[in-house]
């Protein structure tokens, strides 16, 4: 039997995941510079990553992380990136609260055609309330957002299945272009969406583009267990990652799915040095660039609460349950309580990796840790979030990936052509 292998996603923010990564000497300083994005895409493909992922939000706050505030529209960017890469999966966020199923299904089917089977959709419910003002709508509450999302994702998948794989016959002899028996309408008539279908694009190379999900709340986990192929999670330590992994995988049989049907990738910001010491020094340099303004904006975003009025050197206040960012708030507040942190400690941590796990060390240390998590039921792989580009990614690709490959934990080369091939997922049959 083939040894189980890790999956690696690359989370791209042009200025790096660290809130001040762009200040690191030699770092890219823009998420609007396509030449830089192309270089990142090439490095990720050299490292044989499964996929590249572009998040998205629908508002701009000049105090926020620079790559949250100024960014290219992800589908436009990924369509361009499809032309300068050949194997790597291309994932983007699209909102189930502010989008519509028809346009979303069409856009991702198009990207799947353009990229020959490499598209992935991160279905997010959009937690930041500021988005509503850009669409002339009140921001729905958390449970309503997930209710809408359940119907939205099912409708998108239904649209992707309207055309049989062999519906487009293009028979020059008879003049038959489309076999009407192999195309159906969807006729979806639900509480939130009414969509007749079919889509005006044929079934795409992957059958259905890959679905990603990153909600950490109970409704988020249920949506992921029912509909997703890949789940991104937020963790701060091994025990937490293992608990989340076990709990999420235990939901799958309830939806008629096996544990391998969904790939779980915790987020990690690796800071890699030639020695542990060098890595810690890099992290220290990065942290020296943090200012209270950018760090507090990020912390407030993650906790869903404006933190600017609190005493930075006081204890982290008890915020109770929070509707805006269940996953991040829960994980970060738990860590703050465990480690008796001040608000300043917590904002320093959040500034580093936006609430995700920071792993600093030599390439050996980083590879050992990832291997331990992977082999001890805490992860199926990782969503890698370099603190800055290009060197933060190149260190991982050139120093850590070869160790994982040598140990047989990661592919030496791509074996298939589609993202489903990389993830070891079957191409879905059309029901
Ligand atoms: C790796 C990762 C990527 C995410 N990307 C986005 C994004 O691009 N846009 C967005 O609005 N939310 C994004 N989120 C937030 C979640 O998808 C989710 O909306 C949020 O955690 C609130 O849902 P919850 O209450 O179920 O946790 C991301 C979360 C994670 C862990």
Tab-separated table of C-alpha atoms and ligand atoms in Angstrom:
chain	number	residue	atom	x	y	z
A	1	UNK	CA	0.000	0.000	0.000
A	2	UNK	CA	1.203	3.509	-0.796
A	3	UNK	CA	2.241	5.561	2.198
A	4	UNK	CA	-0.291	8.271	3.096
A	5	UNK	CA	0.978	11.633	1.908
A	6	UNK	CA	0.477	15.185	3.089
A	7	UNK	CA	-1.391	17.833	1.144
A	8	UNK	CA	-0.123	21.385	1.037
A	9	UNK	CA	-2.065	24.528	0.285
A	10	UNK	CA	-0.486	27.941	-0.074
A	11	UNK	CA	-2.417	30.884	1.312
A	12	UNK	CA	-1.371	33.941	-0.688
A	13	UNK	CA	-1.507	37.474	0.585
A	14	UNK	CA	0.869	39.548	-1.556
A	15	UNK	CA	2.421	41.316	1.429
A	16	UNK	CA	2.615	38.060	3.417
A	17	UNK	CA	0.466	36.726	6.222
A	18	UNK	CA	2.353	38.708	8.859
A	19	UNK	CA	0.588	42.033	9.274
A	20	UNK	CA	3.880	43.878	8.661
A	21	UNK	CA	5.563	41.263	6.429
A	22	UNK	CA	6.004	43.826	3.647
A	23	UNK	CA	8.529	45.670	5.842
A	24	UNK	CA	10.902	42.678	5.911
A	25	UNK	CA	14.020	43.406	3.813
A	26	UNK	CA	13.457	42.280	0.212
A	27	UNK	CA	9.773	41.417	0.725
A	28	UNK	CA	7.057	41.990	-1.890
A	29	UNK	CA	4.999	44.967	-0.826
A	30	UNK	CA	1.789	44.695	-2.832
A	31	UNK	CA	-1.154	42.367	-3.457
A	32	UNK	CA	-1.984	44.276	-6.636
A	33	UNK	CA	1.258	43.480	-8.449
A	34	UNK	CA	0.539	40.562	-10.774
A	35	UNK	CA	4.215	40.032	-11.620
A	36	UNK	CA	4.834	39.236	-7.940
A	37	UNK	CA	1.821	36.900	-7.809
A	38	UNK	CA	3.140	35.078	-10.867
A	39	UNK	CA	6.486	34.554	-9.178
A	40	UNK	CA	4.722	33.193	-6.087
A	41	UNK	CA	2.706	30.826	-8.319
A	42	UNK	CA	5.877	29.520	-9.952
A	43	UNK	CA	7.570	28.897	-6.589
A	44	UNK	CA	4.516	27.084	-5.230
A	45	UNK	CA	4.439	24.853	-8.279
A	46	UNK	CA	8.173	24.178	-7.926
A	47	UNK	CA	7.331	23.057	-4.370
A	48	UNK	CA	4.578	20.746	-5.780
A	49	UNK	CA	1.879	22.319	-3.613
A	50	UNK	CA	-1.642	20.948	-4.127
A	51	UNK	CA	-3.176	24.378	-4.407
A	52	UNK	CA	-2.845	28.114	-4.144
A	53	UNK	CA	-5.599	29.884	-2.262
A	54	UNK	CA	-6.768	33.502	-2.548
A	55	UNK	CA	-9.107	34.708	0.175
A	56	UNK	CA	-11.388	37.666	-0.327
A	57	UNK	CA	-13.433	40.229	1.517
A	58	UNK	CA	-15.926	42.801	0.350
A	59	UNK	CA	-14.966	46.054	2.038
A	60	UNK	CA	-11.813	48.120	2.577
A	61	UNK	CA	-10.462	49.350	5.897
A	62	UNK	CA	-7.244	51.363	5.495
A	63	UNK	CA	-6.150	50.400	9.047
A	64	UNK	CA	-6.366	46.665	8.316
A	65	UNK	CA	-3.739	44.209	6.993
A	66	UNK	CA	-2.487	45.771	3.737
A	67	UNK	CA	-3.428	42.720	1.648
A	68	UNK	CA	-6.953	42.741	3.109
A	69	UNK	CA	-7.350	46.367	2.101
A	70	UNK	CA	-5.856	46.394	-1.403
A	71	UNK	CA	-6.195	43.263	-3.483
A	72	UNK	CA	-6.989	42.053	-6.984
A	73	UNK	CA	-10.365	40.423	-7.512
A	74	UNK	CA	-9.539	36.710	-7.004
A	75	UNK	CA	-11.280	35.130	-10.013
A	76	UNK	CA	-9.682	37.626	-12.361
A	77	UNK	CA	-6.299	37.000	-10.777
A	78	UNK	CA	-6.637	33.190	-10.825
A	79	UNK	CA	-7.736	33.175	-14.461
A	80	UNK	CA	-4.531	35.004	-15.302
A	81	UNK	CA	-2.504	32.711	-13.035
A	82	UNK	CA	-3.996	29.683	-14.785
A	83	UNK	CA	-2.038	30.787	-17.859
A	84	UNK	CA	1.333	30.919	-16.105
A	85	UNK	CA	1.033	27.690	-14.087
A	86	UNK	CA	0.297	24.178	-15.294
A	87	UNK	CA	-0.523	21.840	-12.405
A	88	UNK	CA	-1.268	23.631	-9.188
A	89	UNK	CA	-4.875	23.983	-7.959
A	90	UNK	CA	-6.364	27.478	-7.943
A	91	UNK	CA	-8.744	28.271	-5.094
A	92	UNK	CA	-10.667	31.476	-4.419
A	93	UNK	CA	-13.198	32.724	-1.933
A	94	UNK	CA	-16.700	33.680	-3.055
A	95	UNK	CA	-19.378	34.707	-0.589
A	96	UNK	CA	-22.633	32.829	-0.063
A	97	UNK	CA	-24.106	35.900	1.631
A	98	UNK	CA	-23.366	38.501	-1.023
A	99	UNK	CA	-23.091	36.426	-4.209
A	100	UNK	CA	-25.693	34.451	-6.138
A	101	UNK	CA	-25.529	30.741	-6.985
A	102	UNK	CA	-25.847	31.160	-10.748
A	103	UNK	CA	-22.921	33.573	-11.129
A	104	UNK	CA	-20.795	31.647	-8.646
A	105	UNK	CA	-21.387	28.276	-10.348
A	106	UNK	CA	-20.665	29.832	-13.719
A	107	UNK	CA	-17.458	31.582	-12.619
A	108	UNK	CA	-15.906	28.485	-11.012
A	109	UNK	CA	-16.964	26.204	-13.884
A	110	UNK	CA	-15.281	28.706	-16.222
A	111	UNK	CA	-12.083	28.703	-14.154
A	112	UNK	CA	-12.161	24.894	-14.161
A	113	UNK	CA	-12.359	24.893	-17.982
A	114	UNK	CA	-9.690	27.591	-18.371
A	115	UNK	CA	-7.268	25.781	-16.017
A	116	UNK	CA	-8.016	22.235	-17.254
A	117	UNK	CA	-9.443	21.057	-13.961
A	118	UNK	CA	-7.700	23.059	-11.255
A	119	UNK	CA	-10.481	25.245	-9.812
A	120	UNK	CA	-11.607	25.349	-6.184
A	121	UNK	CA	-14.274	27.472	-4.509
A	122	UNK	CA	-13.957	28.549	-0.877
A	123	UNK	CA	-17.569	28.997	0.157
A	124	UNK	CA	-17.608	31.603	2.930
A	125	UNK	CA	-20.538	33.149	4.714
A	126	UNK	CA	-18.659	36.492	5.104
A	127	UNK	CA	-18.442	37.365	8.751
A	128	UNK	CA	-17.495	41.049	8.592
A	129	UNK	CA	-20.620	43.180	8.856
A	130	UNK	CA	-18.987	46.074	6.957
A	131	UNK	CA	-19.678	44.212	3.689
A	132	UNK	CA	-23.448	44.832	3.914
A	133	UNK	CA	-23.041	48.555	3.277
A	134	UNK	CA	-21.448	47.808	-0.110
A	135	UNK	CA	-24.461	45.788	-1.239
A	136	UNK	CA	-27.232	47.943	0.187
A	137	UNK	CA	-28.259	45.197	2.613
A	138	UNK	CA	-28.300	44.540	6.331
A	139	UNK	CA	-25.707	41.913	7.287
A	140	UNK	CA	-27.623	38.714	8.165
A	141	UNK	CA	-26.879	37.149	11.547
A	142	UNK	CA	-24.668	34.090	11.917
A	143	UNK	CA	-27.345	31.390	11.874
A	144	UNK	CA	-29.190	32.959	8.940
A	145	UNK	CA	-25.908	33.244	7.008
A	146	UNK	CA	-25.364	29.503	7.389
A	147	UNK	CA	-28.990	28.696	6.521
A	148	UNK	CA	-28.532	30.658	3.276
A	149	UNK	CA	-25.141	29.016	2.700
A	150	UNK	CA	-26.594	25.480	2.927
A	151	UNK	CA	-29.057	26.276	0.137
A	152	UNK	CA	-26.474	28.265	-1.842
A	153	UNK	CA	-23.878	25.467	-1.980
A	154	UNK	CA	-26.465	22.810	-2.919
A	155	UNK	CA	-27.775	25.063	-5.691
A	156	UNK	CA	-24.284	25.654	-7.083
A	157	UNK	CA	-23.572	21.918	-7.104
A	158	UNK	CA	-26.924	21.269	-8.775
A	159	UNK	CA	-26.053	23.777	-11.494
A	160	UNK	CA	-22.675	22.135	-12.078
A	161	UNK	CA	-24.515	18.846	-12.710
A	162	UNK	CA	-27.087	20.125	-15.229
A	163	UNK	CA	-24.979	19.002	-18.176
A	164	UNK	CA	-23.904	15.389	-18.660
A	165	UNK	CA	-20.237	14.933	-19.542
A	166	UNK	CA	-21.232	13.805	-23.043
A	167	UNK	CA	-24.044	16.303	-23.670
A	168	UNK	CA	-22.078	18.305	-26.244
A	169	UNK	CA	-21.904	15.923	-29.217
A	170	UNK	CA	-20.907	18.295	-32.052
A	171	UNK	CA	-21.905	15.728	-34.697
A	172	UNK	CA	-20.880	17.289	-38.024
A	173	UNK	CA	-22.768	14.609	-40.008
A	174	UNK	CA	-26.172	15.106	-38.427
A	175	UNK	CA	-25.699	18.722	-37.397
A	176	UNK	CA	-26.573	17.887	-33.783
A	177	UNK	CA	-24.533	20.122	-31.482
A	178	UNK	CA	-26.144	19.352	-28.114
A	179	UNK	CA	-28.036	16.193	-27.151
A	180	UNK	CA	-31.056	17.677	-25.355
A	181	UNK	CA	-31.640	14.428	-23.462
A	182	UNK	CA	-28.369	14.998	-21.643
A	183	UNK	CA	-29.116	18.479	-20.363
A	184	UNK	CA	-31.580	19.210	-17.594
A	185	UNK	CA	-32.912	22.236	-15.813
A	186	UNK	CA	-32.391	22.538	-12.070
A	187	UNK	CA	-35.756	24.109	-11.204
A	188	UNK	CA	-34.565	25.037	-7.756
A	189	UNK	CA	-37.240	26.859	-5.779
A	190	UNK	CA	-36.069	27.429	-2.205
A	191	UNK	CA	-36.578	29.964	0.558
A	192	UNK	CA	-33.588	32.065	-0.541
A	193	UNK	CA	-32.958	31.246	-4.207
A	194	UNK	CA	-34.998	30.454	-7.283
A	195	UNK	CA	-32.818	29.161	-10.104
A	196	UNK	CA	-34.100	27.444	-13.211
A	197	UNK	CA	-30.895	26.435	-14.996
A	198	UNK	CA	-29.206	24.868	-16.806
A	199	UNK	CA	-25.955	26.773	-16.605
A	200	UNK	CA	-24.628	28.178	-19.877
A	201	UNK	CA	-21.358	26.249	-19.564
A	202	UNK	CA	-20.856	22.496	-19.966
A	203	UNK	CA	-19.765	20.134	-17.182
A	204	UNK	CA	-16.225	21.092	-16.234
A	205	UNK	CA	-13.082	18.925	-16.281
A	206	UNK	CA	-13.319	18.022	-12.577
A	207	UNK	CA	-17.038	17.286	-12.890
A	208	UNK	CA	-17.421	19.676	-9.996
A	209	UNK	CA	-14.740	22.150	-8.969
A	210	UNK	CA	-13.320	21.353	-5.524
A	211	UNK	CA	-15.225	22.952	-2.622
A	212	UNK	CA	-13.242	24.464	0.246
A	213	UNK	CA	-14.738	25.560	3.571
A	214	UNK	CA	-13.281	27.338	6.585
A	215	UNK	CA	-16.069	27.931	9.073
A	216	UNK	CA	-15.176	26.815	12.588
A	217	UNK	CA	-18.565	27.220	14.314
A	218	UNK	CA	-20.951	24.264	14.674
A	219	UNK	CA	-23.028	25.301	11.620
A	220	UNK	CA	-19.775	25.943	9.730
A	221	UNK	CA	-18.542	22.448	10.514
A	222	UNK	CA	-21.864	20.906	9.484
A	223	UNK	CA	-21.829	22.728	6.157
A	224	UNK	CA	-18.264	21.564	5.579
A	225	UNK	CA	-19.037	17.970	6.552
A	226	UNK	CA	-21.952	17.861	4.108
A	227	UNK	CA	-20.507	19.750	1.145
A	228	UNK	CA	-16.738	20.388	1.285
A	229	UNK	CA	-13.772	18.507	-0.158
A	230	UNK	CA	-11.146	20.461	1.810
A	231	UNK	CA	-11.450	22.186	5.190
A	232	UNK	CA	-9.143	24.932	6.428
A	233	UNK	CA	-8.940	25.138	10.211
A	234	UNK	CA	-7.575	27.558	12.787
A	235	UNK	CA	-5.374	26.068	15.496
A	236	UNK	CA	-2.736	27.164	17.965
A	237	UNK	CA	-1.348	23.885	19.255
A	238	UNK	CA	-1.263	20.145	18.688
A	239	UNK	CA	-3.911	19.115	21.253
A	240	UNK	CA	-6.368	21.575	19.824
A	241	UNK	CA	-5.633	20.481	16.250
A	242	UNK	CA	-6.113	16.833	17.189
A	243	UNK	CA	-9.380	17.562	18.990
A	244	UNK	CA	-10.698	19.533	16.003
A	245	UNK	CA	-9.559	16.869	13.556
A	246	UNK	CA	-11.232	14.071	15.514
A	247	UNK	CA	-14.414	16.015	16.058
A	248	UNK	CA	-14.709	17.087	12.415
A	249	UNK	CA	-13.993	13.622	11.010
A	250	UNK	CA	-16.610	12.140	13.361
A	251	UNK	CA	-19.291	14.269	11.653
A	252	UNK	CA	-18.668	12.759	8.220
A	253	UNK	CA	-20.464	9.387	8.584
A	254	UNK	CA	-23.617	11.321	9.537
A	255	UNK	CA	-23.564	12.735	6.002
A	256	UNK	CA	-22.845	9.366	4.399
A	257	UNK	CA	-19.186	10.231	3.848
A	258	UNK	CA	-15.978	8.466	4.844
A	259	UNK	CA	-13.180	10.084	6.876
A	260	UNK	CA	-11.040	10.438	3.729
A	261	UNK	CA	-13.719	12.349	1.814
A	262	UNK	CA	-12.553	15.650	3.287
A	263	UNK	CA	-8.953	16.835	3.561
A	264	UNK	CA	-8.354	18.864	6.720
A	265	UNK	CA	-5.609	21.480	6.508
A	266	UNK	CA	-4.803	23.534	9.625
A	267	UNK	CA	-3.219	26.911	8.912
A	268	UNK	CA	0.466	27.374	9.773
A	269	UNK	CA	2.832	30.291	9.376
A	270	UNK	CA	6.294	28.753	9.044
A	271	UNK	CA	9.314	30.907	9.806
A	272	UNK	CA	12.228	28.848	8.548
A	273	UNK	CA	15.904	29.403	9.279
A	274	UNK	CA	19.080	27.438	8.725
A	275	UNK	CA	19.043	26.982	12.504
A	276	UNK	CA	16.314	27.381	15.136
A	277	UNK	CA	18.142	30.479	16.323
A	278	UNK	CA	18.079	32.083	12.884
A	279	UNK	CA	14.341	31.397	12.585
A	280	UNK	CA	13.630	32.988	15.979
A	281	UNK	CA	15.678	36.018	14.952
A	282	UNK	CA	13.615	36.352	11.765
A	283	UNK	CA	10.422	36.195	13.784
A	284	UNK	CA	11.800	38.792	16.211
A	285	UNK	CA	12.611	41.110	13.309
A	286	UNK	CA	9.102	40.667	11.927
A	287	UNK	CA	7.550	41.368	15.320
A	288	UNK	CA	9.608	44.554	15.652
A	289	UNK	CA	7.631	45.950	12.673
A	290	UNK	CA	4.269	45.566	14.403
A	291	UNK	CA	2.574	48.803	15.434
A	292	UNK	CA	-0.385	49.087	17.776
A	293	UNK	CA	-2.496	50.472	14.896
A	294	UNK	CA	-2.115	47.587	12.470
A	295	UNK	CA	-2.101	44.973	15.230
A	296	UNK	CA	-5.231	46.271	16.932
A	297	UNK	CA	-7.153	46.439	13.650
A	298	UNK	CA	-6.276	42.785	12.988
A	299	UNK	CA	-7.128	41.705	16.540
A	300	UNK	CA	-10.473	43.555	16.452
A	301	UNK	CA	-11.281	41.882	13.136
A	302	UNK	CA	-10.459	38.421	14.463
A	303	UNK	CA	-12.385	38.881	17.697
A	304	UNK	CA	-15.280	40.659	15.993
A	305	UNK	CA	-15.045	43.399	18.640
A	306	UNK	CA	-13.398	46.838	18.593
A	307	UNK	CA	-10.481	46.354	20.999
A	308	UNK	CA	-9.081	49.902	20.829
A	309	UNK	CA	-10.711	51.027	24.101
A	310	UNK	CA	-9.109	48.276	26.233
A	311	UNK	CA	-5.873	48.596	28.231
A	312	UNK	CA	-3.128	46.942	26.202
A	313	UNK	CA	-1.232	45.820	29.282
A	314	UNK	CA	-4.292	44.558	31.099
A	315	UNK	CA	-5.653	41.030	30.902
A	316	UNK	CA	-7.540	39.887	27.817
A	317	UNK	CA	-11.183	40.745	28.585
A	318	UNK	CA	-13.906	38.110	28.639
A	319	UNK	CA	-15.844	38.720	25.417
A	320	UNK	CA	-18.287	35.846	25.695
A	321	UNK	CA	-19.617	34.088	22.597
A	322	UNK	CA	-19.071	36.049	19.435
A	323	UNK	CA	-21.106	35.894	16.287
A	324	UNK	CA	-18.588	37.420	13.919
A	325	UNK	CA	-15.620	35.080	14.026
A	326	UNK	CA	-16.371	31.922	15.967
A	327	UNK	CA	-13.338	29.993	14.791
A	328	UNK	CA	-10.663	32.609	15.371
A	329	UNK	CA	-12.149	34.139	18.528
A	330	UNK	CA	-12.608	30.771	20.213
A	331	UNK	CA	-9.097	29.526	19.464
A	332	UNK	CA	-7.334	32.780	20.305
A	333	UNK	CA	-9.246	33.501	23.511
A	334	UNK	CA	-8.622	29.950	24.703
A	335	UNK	CA	-4.890	30.382	24.141
A	336	UNK	CA	-4.888	33.769	25.893
A	337	UNK	CA	-6.575	32.238	28.932
A	338	UNK	CA	-4.271	29.201	28.977
A	339	UNK	CA	-1.180	31.364	28.855
A	340	UNK	CA	-2.431	34.242	30.978
A	341	UNK	CA	-1.790	36.757	28.189
A	342	UNK	CA	-2.189	40.508	28.223
A	343	UNK	CA	-4.006	42.132	25.340
A	344	UNK	CA	-0.615	43.182	23.973
A	345	UNK	CA	0.601	39.554	23.972
A	346	UNK	CA	-2.526	38.554	22.090
A	347	UNK	CA	-2.223	41.286	19.518
A	348	UNK	CA	1.405	40.419	18.931
A	349	UNK	CA	0.384	36.840	18.280
A	350	UNK	CA	-2.463	37.881	15.998
A	351	UNK	CA	-0.275	40.299	14.060
A	352	UNK	CA	2.152	37.482	13.298
A	353	UNK	CA	-0.157	35.028	11.579
A	354	UNK	CA	-3.629	36.571	11.682
A	355	UNK	CA	-4.674	34.213	14.476
A	356	UNK	CA	-3.080	31.106	12.986
A	357	UNK	CA	-0.326	28.901	14.381
A	358	UNK	CA	3.249	30.235	14.132
A	359	UNK	CA	5.955	27.592	13.698
A	360	UNK	CA	9.496	28.984	13.838
A	361	UNK	CA	12.559	26.782	13.575
A	362	UNK	CA	15.161	25.194	11.360
A	363	UNK	CA	13.914	23.273	8.314
A	364	UNK	CA	14.406	20.036	10.310
A	365	UNK	CA	12.393	21.352	13.251
A	366	UNK	CA	9.590	22.521	10.970
A	367	UNK	CA	9.520	19.232	9.024
A	368	UNK	CA	9.593	17.170	12.265
A	369	UNK	CA	6.679	19.116	13.719
A	370	UNK	CA	4.556	18.897	10.575
A	371	UNK	CA	5.297	15.183	10.363
A	372	UNK	CA	4.301	14.640	13.993
A	373	UNK	CA	0.965	16.384	13.486
A	374	UNK	CA	0.332	14.532	10.238
A	375	UNK	CA	1.127	11.120	11.708
A	376	UNK	CA	-0.802	11.656	14.910
A	377	UNK	CA	-4.293	12.461	13.657
A	378	UNK	CA	-4.096	16.243	13.813
A	379	UNK	CA	-3.919	17.064	10.084
A	380	UNK	CA	-4.109	15.710	6.517
A	381	UNK	CA	-1.613	18.388	5.520
A	382	UNK	CA	-1.266	22.131	6.006
A	383	UNK	CA	-2.399	25.442	4.660
A	384	UNK	CA	0.958	27.234	4.528
A	385	UNK	CA	0.905	30.980	5.192
A	386	UNK	CA	4.334	32.494	4.599
A	387	UNK	CA	4.940	35.618	6.697
A	388	UNK	CA	6.272	37.456	3.627
A	389	UNK	CA	7.113	36.744	-0.031
A	390	UNK	CA	9.141	35.644	-1.901
A	391	UNK	CA	11.802	34.466	0.587
A	392	UNK	CA	9.325	33.264	3.235
A	393	UNK	CA	7.877	30.843	0.673
A	394	UNK	CA	11.188	29.972	-0.985
A	395	UNK	CA	12.665	28.946	2.391
A	396	UNK	CA	9.788	26.502	2.827
A	397	UNK	CA	9.988	25.204	-0.760
A	398	UNK	CA	13.774	24.849	-0.863
A	399	UNK	CA	14.492	23.730	2.711
A	400	UNK	CA	11.401	22.027	4.183
A	401	UNK	CA	9.721	20.396	1.155
A	402	UNK	CA	12.844	18.331	0.220
A	403	UNK	CA	12.942	16.871	3.747
A	404	UNK	CA	9.256	15.915	3.550
A	405	UNK	CA	9.897	14.382	0.113
A	406	UNK	CA	12.911	12.421	1.340
A	407	UNK	CA	10.806	10.990	4.133
A	408	UNK	CA	8.139	9.903	1.623
A	409	UNK	CA	5.618	12.246	3.235
A	410	UNK	CA	5.069	14.472	0.226
A	411	UNK	CA	4.966	13.974	-3.548
A	412	UNK	CA	8.226	14.274	-5.500
A	413	UNK	CA	6.202	15.408	-8.512
A	414	UNK	CA	2.628	15.854	-9.624
A	415	UNK	CA	1.117	12.546	-10.656
A	416	UNK	CA	-2.157	13.784	-12.109
A	417	UNK	CA	-3.314	16.932	-13.807
A	418	UNK	CA	-6.382	18.091	-11.870
A	419	UNK	CA	-6.701	19.354	-8.325
A	420	UNK	CA	-8.909	16.345	-7.543
A	421	UNK	CA	-6.004	14.138	-8.698
A	422	UNK	CA	-3.597	15.898	-6.315
A	423	UNK	CA	-6.042	15.556	-3.430
A	424	UNK	CA	-6.760	11.903	-4.243
A	425	UNK	CA	-10.462	12.666	-4.704
A	426	UNK	CA	-12.706	10.898	-7.188
A	427	UNK	CA	-14.324	12.867	-9.968
A	428	UNK	CA	-17.972	13.101	-8.873
A	429	UNK	CA	-20.513	11.159	-10.920
A	430	UNK	CA	-23.432	13.195	-12.217
A	431	UNK	CA	-26.463	11.977	-10.244
B	1	LIG	C1	-7.809	29.631	6.107
B	1	LIG	C2	-9.022	30.473	6.211
B	1	LIG	C3	-9.376	31.266	5.140
B	1	LIG	C4	-10.492	32.089	5.206
B	1	LIG	N1	-10.781	32.890	4.141
B	1	LIG	C5	-11.804	33.749	4.235
B	1	LIG	C6	-12.056	34.665	3.184
B	1	LIG	O1	-11.359	34.670	2.187
B	1	LIG	N2	-13.083	35.516	3.314
B	1	LIG	C7	-13.901	35.532	4.428
B	1	LIG	O2	-14.815	36.346	4.484
B	1	LIG	N3	-13.675	34.666	5.449
B	1	LIG	C8	-12.659	33.806	5.381
B	1	LIG	N4	-12.405	32.960	6.415
B	1	LIG	C9	-13.320	32.966	7.548
B	1	LIG	C10	-14.213	31.740	7.616
B	1	LIG	O3	-14.508	31.180	6.382
B	1	LIG	C11	-15.517	31.960	8.348
B	1	LIG	O4	-16.341	32.837	7.635
B	1	LIG	C12	-15.319	32.533	9.688
B	1	LIG	O5	-14.402	31.752	10.378
B	1	LIG	C13	-16.657	32.630	10.437
B	1	LIG	O6	-17.318	31.425	10.391
B	1	LIG	P1	-17.521	30.555	11.676
B	1	LIG	O7	-18.362	31.405	12.588
B	1	LIG	O8	-18.236	29.319	11.211
B	1	LIG	O9	-16.180	30.257	12.211
B	1	LIG	C14	-11.296	32.114	6.371
B	1	LIG	C15	-10.953	31.289	7.450
B	1	LIG	C16	-9.823	30.489	7.379
B	1	LIG	C17	-9.493	29.617	8.533
